[in-house]
Coordinates of C-alpha atoms in Angstrom, one line a residue:
Chain A
X13 CA -15.9 15.2 -17.2
X14 CA -16.1 13.9 -13.6
X15 CA -13.5 14.8 -11.0
X16 CA -11.3 11.8 -11.8
X17 CA -11.3 12.5 -15.5
X18 CA -10.5 16.2 -14.8
X19 CA -7.6 15.2 -12.6
X20 CA -6.2 12.8 -15.2
X21 CA -6.3 15.5 -17.8
X22 CA -4.6 18.0 -15.5
X23 CA -1.9 15.8 -13.9
X24 CA -1.7 12.6 -16.0
X25 CA 1.0 12.1 -18.6
X26 CA 0.4 9.9 -21.7
X27 CA 3.5 7.8 -22.7
X28 CA 3.9 5.6 -25.8
X29 CA 2.6 2.0 -25.9
X30 CA -0.5 2.7 -23.9
X31 CA 1.2 3.9 -20.7
X32 CA -0.5 6.5 -18.6
X33 CA 1.6 8.0 -15.8
X34 CA -0.6 9.0 -12.8
X35 CA 2.3 9.2 -10.4
X36 CA 1.6 12.7 -9.3
X37 CA -1.7 12.1 -7.5
X38 CA -2.6 8.4 -7.6
X39 CA 0.1 5.8 -7.2
X40 CA 3.5 7.4 -6.3
X41 CA 2.5 10.7 -4.6
X42 CA -1.0 10.4 -3.3
X43 CA -3.5 13.2 -2.7
X44 CA -5.4 11.9 0.3
X45 CA -8.4 14.2 -0.3
X46 CA -8.7 12.9 -3.8
X47 CA -8.4 9.3 -2.6
X48 CA -11.2 9.9 -0.1
X49 CA -13.4 11.4 -2.9
X50 CA -12.7 8.2 -4.9
X51 CA -13.7 6.1 -1.9
X52 CA -16.9 8.0 -1.6
X53 CA -17.7 7.5 -5.2
X54 CA -17.2 3.8 -5.1
X55 CA -19.4 3.5 -2.0
X56 CA -22.1 5.4 -3.8
X57 CA -21.9 3.2 -6.8
X58 CA -21.9 0.0 -4.7
X59 CA -24.6 1.3 -2.3
X60 CA -27.1 -1.5 -1.6
X61 CA -24.5 -4.2 -2.4
X62 CA -23.4 -6.1 0.8
X63 CA -19.6 -6.0 1.3
X64 CA -17.9 -7.8 4.1
X65 CA -14.3 -7.1 3.0
X66 CA -12.3 -5.1 0.5
X67 CA -9.6 -6.9 -1.4
X68 CA -6.7 -5.4 -3.3
X69 CA -3.2 -6.4 -4.5
X70 CA 0.0 -4.7 -3.5
X71 CA 1.2 -2.2 -4.0
X72 CA -0.3 0.7 -6.0
X73 CA -3.9 0.1 -5.1
X74 CA -3.4 -0.2 -1.3
X75 CA -4.0 3.4 -0.3
X76 CA -7.2 3.6 -2.5
X77 CA -8.5 0.3 -1.2
X78 CA -7.8 1.4 2.4
X79 CA -9.9 4.5 1.9
X80 CA -12.8 2.4 0.5
X81 CA -12.5 -0.1 3.4
X82 CA -12.6 2.8 5.9
X83 CA -15.7 4.3 4.2
X84 CA -17.5 0.9 4.2
X85 CA -16.2 0.1 7.8
X86 CA -15.0 -3.3 6.7
X87 CA -11.5 -4.9 6.9
X88 CA -9.0 -4.5 4.0
X89 CA -7.2 -7.6 2.7
X90 CA -4.1 -7.1 0.6
X91 CA -3.0 -9.9 -1.7
X92 CA 0.8 -10.2 -1.5
X93 CA 3.1 -10.6 -4.5
X94 CA 5.8 -13.1 -4.0
X95 CA 8.4 -14.8 -6.0
X96 CA 9.1 -17.2 -3.2
X97 CA 7.8 -20.7 -3.2
X98 CA 8.7 -20.9 0.5
X99 CA 5.2 -19.7 1.5
X100 CA 4.1 -20.2 5.1
X101 CA 0.7 -21.4 6.1
X102 CA -2.4 -22.1 4.2
X103 CA -2.7 -19.7 1.2
X104 CA -4.9 -19.0 -1.8
X105 CA -2.5 -18.6 -4.7
X106 CA -2.9 -17.1 -8.3
X107 CA -0.5 -16.2 -11.1
X108 CA -0.6 -12.7 -12.4
X109 CA 1.1 -11.2 -15.5
X110 CA 1.9 -7.5 -14.9
X111 CA 1.3 -5.1 -17.8
X112 CA 3.6 -2.5 -16.3
X113 CA 6.4 -4.7 -15.3
X114 CA 6.2 -7.5 -17.9
X115 CA 6.7 -10.2 -15.4
X116 CA 4.7 -12.9 -13.7
X117 CA 4.0 -12.6 -10.0
X118 CA 2.5 -15.2 -7.7
X119 CA -0.1 -13.5 -5.5
X120 CA -1.2 -15.0 -2.3
X121 CA -3.9 -14.4 0.4
X122 CA -3.9 -16.2 3.7
X123 CA -6.9 -18.6 3.8
X124 CA -8.0 -17.3 7.2
X125 CA -8.6 -13.9 5.7
X126 CA -11.2 -14.9 3.2
X127 CA -14.1 -17.1 4.2
X128 CA -16.8 -19.0 2.4
X129 CA -19.9 -16.8 1.7
X130 CA -18.1 -13.5 2.3
X131 CA -19.0 -10.6 0.0
X132 CA -15.7 -9.2 -1.5
X133 CA -15.3 -5.9 -3.2
X134 CA -12.1 -5.9 -5.3
X135 CA -10.5 -2.5 -5.7
X136 CA -7.4 -1.5 -7.8
X137 CA -6.0 1.7 -9.3
X138 CA -5.8 0.9 -13.0
X139 CA -7.1 -1.8 -15.2
X140 CA -5.0 -2.6 -18.3
X141 CA -5.0 -6.3 -19.3
X142 CA -7.1 -7.3 -16.3
X143 CA -4.7 -10.0 -15.1
X144 CA -4.4 -8.6 -11.6
X145 CA -8.2 -8.4 -11.3
X146 CA -8.6 -11.9 -12.7
X147 CA -6.1 -13.3 -10.2
X148 CA -8.0 -11.6 -7.3
X149 CA -11.3 -13.0 -8.6
X150 CA -9.9 -16.5 -8.8
X151 CA -8.7 -16.2 -5.2
X152 CA -12.1 -15.0 -4.0
X153 CA -13.7 -18.0 -5.8
X154 CA -11.2 -20.5 -4.5
X155 CA -12.3 -19.3 -1.1
X156 CA -15.9 -19.9 -2.1
X157 CA -16.6 -16.3 -1.3
X158 CA -18.7 -14.0 -3.6
X159 CA -17.3 -11.2 -5.8
X160 CA -19.6 -8.3 -4.7
X161 CA -18.0 -6.2 -7.5
X162 CA -14.8 -4.8 -8.9
X163 CA -13.9 -1.2 -8.9
X164 CA -11.0 0.6 -10.6
X165 CA -10.1 4.2 -10.7
X166 CA -8.9 4.1 -14.3
X167 CA -10.0 1.7 -17.0
X168 CA -8.0 1.6 -20.1
X169 CA -10.8 0.4 -22.3
X170 CA -8.5 0.1 -25.3
X171 CA -6.8 -2.8 -23.6
X172 CA -8.6 -6.1 -23.1
X173 CA -9.0 -6.3 -19.3
X174 CA -12.3 -4.6 -18.8
X175 CA -14.1 -6.5 -21.5
X176 CA -12.7 -9.7 -20.2
X177 CA -14.0 -9.0 -16.6
X178 CA -17.4 -7.9 -17.8
X179 CA -17.7 -10.8 -20.2
X180 CA -17.1 -13.1 -17.3
X181 CA -20.2 -11.6 -15.7
X182 CA -18.7 -9.5 -13.0
X183 CA -19.8 -6.0 -12.2
X184 CA -17.0 -3.6 -12.9
X185 CA -17.2 0.1 -11.9
X186 CA -14.5 2.3 -13.4
X187 CA -14.4 6.0 -12.3
X188 CA -12.7 7.1 -15.6
X189 CA -12.9 5.0 -18.7
X190 CA -10.2 5.9 -21.3
X191 CA -11.2 5.0 -24.9
X192 CA -8.0 6.2 -26.4
X193 CA -4.8 8.2 -25.7
X194 CA -2.3 9.8 -28.0
X195 CA 1.2 10.0 -26.7
X196 CA 2.2 12.6 -29.3
X197 CA -0.5 15.2 -28.5
X198 CA -1.2 14.0 -25.0
X199 CA -4.9 13.9 -25.8
X200 CA -7.0 11.5 -23.7
X201 CA -10.5 10.5 -24.9
X202 CA -12.9 9.2 -22.3
X203 CA -16.0 7.1 -22.8
X204 CA -19.3 8.9 -22.4
Chain B
X14 CA 0.0 -1.8 27.9
X15 CA -1.2 0.6 25.3
X16 CA -3.7 -0.3 22.5
X17 CA -1.0 -1.4 20.1
X18 CA 0.7 -3.6 22.6
X19 CA -2.6 -5.1 23.6
X20 CA -3.5 -5.9 20.0
X21 CA -0.1 -7.5 19.4
X22 CA -0.5 -9.7 22.4
X23 CA -4.1 -10.6 21.3
X24 CA -3.5 -11.2 17.6
X25 CA 0.2 -11.4 16.9
X26 CA 2.1 -14.7 16.5
X27 CA 5.7 -15.1 17.6
X28 CA 7.7 -17.3 15.2
X29 CA 11.3 -18.5 15.5
X30 CA 14.3 -16.3 14.4
X31 CA 12.8 -13.0 15.6
X32 CA 9.8 -13.1 13.3
X33 CA 6.5 -11.6 14.5
X34 CA 3.4 -12.2 12.4
X35 CA 0.9 -9.3 12.6
X36 CA -0.9 -10.4 9.4
X37 CA -4.3 -10.5 11.1
X38 CA -4.6 -6.7 11.7
X39 CA -1.6 -4.7 10.5
X40 CA -0.1 -5.8 7.2
X41 CA -2.1 -8.5 5.3
X42 CA -5.6 -8.1 6.7
X43 CA -6.0 -4.5 8.0
X44 CA -8.4 -3.2 10.6
X45 CA -9.0 0.3 9.4
X46 CA -10.2 1.6 12.8
X47 CA -7.0 0.3 14.4
X48 CA -5.0 2.0 11.6
X49 CA -6.7 5.3 12.2
X50 CA -6.1 5.1 16.0
X51 CA -2.4 4.5 15.1
X52 CA -2.5 7.6 12.8
X53 CA -4.0 9.7 15.6
X54 CA -1.3 8.5 18.0
X55 CA 1.5 9.4 15.6
X56 CA 0.0 12.9 15.0
X57 CA -0.2 13.4 18.8
X58 CA 3.5 12.4 19.2
X59 CA 4.6 14.6 16.4
X60 CA 2.3 17.5 17.3
X61 CA 4.2 20.8 16.9
X62 CA 6.6 19.3 14.4
X63 CA 6.1 20.7 10.9
X64 CA 5.4 18.0 8.3
X65 CA 4.9 18.7 4.6
X66 CA 4.8 15.1 3.4
X67 CA 4.6 11.6 4.7
X68 CA 7.0 9.1 3.1
X69 CA 6.8 5.3 3.3
X70 CA 8.0 2.3 1.3
X71 CA 5.9 -0.3 -0.5
X72 CA 4.1 -2.3 0.5
X73 CA 3.2 -3.2 4.0
X74 CA 3.4 0.4 5.5
X75 CA 1.3 2.1 2.8
X76 CA -2.2 1.8 4.5
X77 CA -0.7 3.0 7.8
X78 CA 1.2 5.9 6.2
X79 CA -1.9 6.8 4.2
X80 CA -3.9 7.2 7.5
X81 CA -1.2 9.4 8.9
X82 CA -1.1 11.6 5.8
X83 CA -4.9 11.9 5.9
X84 CA -4.7 12.9 9.6
X85 CA -2.0 15.5 8.9
X86 CA -3.7 16.7 5.6
X87 CA -0.4 16.3 3.6
X88 CA 0.4 14.2 0.6
X89 CA 1.8 10.7 0.9
X90 CA 4.8 9.6 -1.1
X91 CA 5.5 5.9 -1.5
X92 CA 9.0 4.8 -2.4
X93 CA 8.8 2.0 -5.0
X94 CA 10.8 -1.2 -4.9
X95 CA 12.3 -2.2 -8.2
X96 CA 14.7 -4.6 -9.5
X97 CA 14.8 -2.9 -12.8
X98 CA 17.6 -0.7 -13.9
X99 CA 15.4 0.7 -16.6
X100 CA 14.1 3.5 -14.5
X101 CA 12.3 6.3 -16.1
X102 CA 12.9 10.0 -15.2
X103 CA 14.8 11.6 -12.5
X104 CA 14.8 9.5 -9.4
X105 CA 16.3 9.4 -5.9
X106 CA 17.7 5.8 -5.4
X107 CA 18.7 3.8 -2.4
X108 CA 19.6 0.1 -1.8
X109 CA 17.7 -1.7 1.0
X110 CA 18.3 -5.1 2.5
X111 CA 15.0 -6.7 3.5
X112 CA 14.9 -8.6 6.8
X113 CA 11.7 -10.5 5.9
X114 CA 12.7 -11.4 2.4
X115 CA 16.5 -11.7 2.7
X116 CA 17.0 -9.9 -0.6
X117 CA 18.3 -6.4 -1.7
X118 CA 15.8 -4.1 -3.2
X119 CA 16.5 -0.8 -5.0
X120 CA 14.0 1.8 -3.8
X121 CA 13.2 4.9 -5.8
X122 CA 11.3 8.2 -5.4
X123 CA 10.6 10.6 -8.3
X124 CA 12.7 13.7 -7.8
X125 CA 9.7 15.9 -8.3
X126 CA 7.9 14.5 -5.3
X127 CA 10.6 15.5 -2.7
X128 CA 11.8 19.1 -2.7
X129 CA 14.6 20.9 -0.9
X130 CA 13.6 22.1 2.5
X131 CA 10.5 19.9 2.9
X132 CA 9.7 18.4 6.3
X133 CA 9.3 14.6 5.8
X134 CA 7.7 12.3 8.3
X135 CA 8.8 8.7 7.5
X136 CA 6.3 6.0 8.5
X137 CA 6.6 2.2 8.4
X138 CA 4.9 -0.8 10.0
X139 CA 7.8 -2.6 11.6
X140 CA 11.4 -1.8 12.3
X141 CA 13.8 -4.8 12.4
X142 CA 17.3 -4.1 11.0
X143 CA 16.4 -0.6 10.1
X144 CA 17.5 -0.9 6.5
X145 CA 14.3 0.3 4.9
X146 CA 14.2 3.3 7.2
X147 CA 17.9 4.1 6.5
X148 CA 17.2 3.9 2.7
X149 CA 14.2 6.3 3.1
X150 CA 16.4 8.7 5.2
X151 CA 19.1 8.7 2.6
X152 CA 16.6 9.5 -0.1
X153 CA 15.2 12.5 2.0
X154 CA 18.7 13.8 2.5
X155 CA 19.6 13.4 -1.2
X156 CA 16.6 15.6 -1.8
X157 CA 18.0 18.2 0.7
X158 CA 14.8 17.8 2.5
X159 CA 14.6 17.4 6.3
X160 CA 13.6 14.3 8.3
X161 CA 10.9 15.6 10.6
X162 CA 10.8 12.3 12.3
X163 CA 10.5 8.5 11.9
X164 CA 7.5 6.6 13.2
X165 CA 7.0 2.8 13.3
X166 CA 4.1 0.8 14.7
X167 CA 6.3 -1.9 16.0
X168 CA 10.0 -1.6 17.0
X169 CA 11.9 -4.9 17.5
X170 CA 14.4 -3.4 19.9
X171 CA 16.3 -6.7 20.1
X172 CA 17.4 -6.1 16.5
X173 CA 19.8 -3.4 15.6
X174 CA 17.6 -1.0 13.5
X175 CA 16.2 1.3 16.2
X176 CA 19.5 1.9 17.9
X177 CA 21.1 2.6 14.6
X178 CA 18.4 5.2 13.6
X179 CA 18.5 6.9 17.1
X180 CA 22.4 6.9 17.1
X181 CA 22.3 8.8 13.8
X182 CA 20.4 11.5 15.6
X183 CA 16.9 11.0 14.2
X184 CA 13.8 11.1 16.3
X185 CA 12.1 7.7 16.2
X186 CA 8.7 7.1 17.7
X187 CA 7.6 3.5 18.1
X188 CA 4.1 2.7 19.3
X189 CA 5.1 -0.7 20.6
X190 CA 8.7 -1.5 21.5
X191 CA 9.4 -5.2 21.8
X192 CA 12.4 -6.0 24.1
X193 CA 12.2 -9.8 23.6
X194 CA 10.0 -12.5 22.2
X195 CA 9.9 -16.3 22.9
X196 CA 8.7 -18.4 20.0
X197 CA 8.2 -21.4 22.3
X198 CA 6.0 -19.8 24.8
X199 CA 4.7 -17.0 22.6
X200 CA 5.6 -14.5 25.3
X201 CA 6.3 -10.9 24.2
X202 CA 8.0 -8.5 26.5
X203 CA 7.6 -4.8 25.8
X204 CA 9.9 -1.9 26.9
X205 CA 8.4 0.3 29.7

């Protein structure tokens, strides 16, 4: 097991219906040393890939994406969730269905923060159904920028998101790939 | 002018009704070097004050608070906004009126992430009416933890939030204090 898998086993909690709680260290209380180790791992995996900006979506991926942007010395852009149609200025817009919250969010990025030809690394905490990632990808493509790659800390491979992203031809790097989880025993099985 | 005031003058945009857009560097696109300089300034100002955790509220303060937590080598806790009453586990809860979005959010923190006697430094990007900060303070006090201090990057001193927090006896450090703004001329006047 790598350091991310070890931490998930130690501090993660498996709940019914494919829910994994990683509140204790990743997305409610955050261990900054752990986040920086994650950032270092992403920069290793994407070494040699030009990146001009890191893009994430609010809220639970922000601290992780900020660590990655710091490590790569590039700006971070955070797509905002909004239910408001009263959007100000020129925006790229996508619709995203949330697995955790079972609702649809409109996500937006100001047009001036993504430019044609930029190399965008998309970072998020968890990939479940992949809708957030697809929304971010569609925004990057609307901007005529290039998806340099996608990185998630935890991929729930038993849900459809990761296959969907890879089938679309994007490079997805997941630091921990969960093949299955059992909420009765708490057992988590990772991909090799 | 200090480096925060200079950046606001350079890249901020004054809008009518007391709105200041700092999207370009602070809360939509983020300049990580600038965020780290902010974190260093907060740690200088709170030097000698024991801090066991940094607390913020999603979403726009997260990257800043993460930089501060990294600098102080303590965990970051992010209060979550929710409209759902279907909250899972033991939570501290507060109600917060948003100045930007004109709605009321319920904010929650898992009880296991704030303990009695802890020293909590509360960090946010902007203080307008102070409701977010008051909600965070009430959560810290519900936990019988201690508010070590409150830090915001930008204080809009012409709104009531900062007076309210200071009148309640809390230490508030603001890196840029805006006395007035004129949306017609774009002129921003800072406190000395």
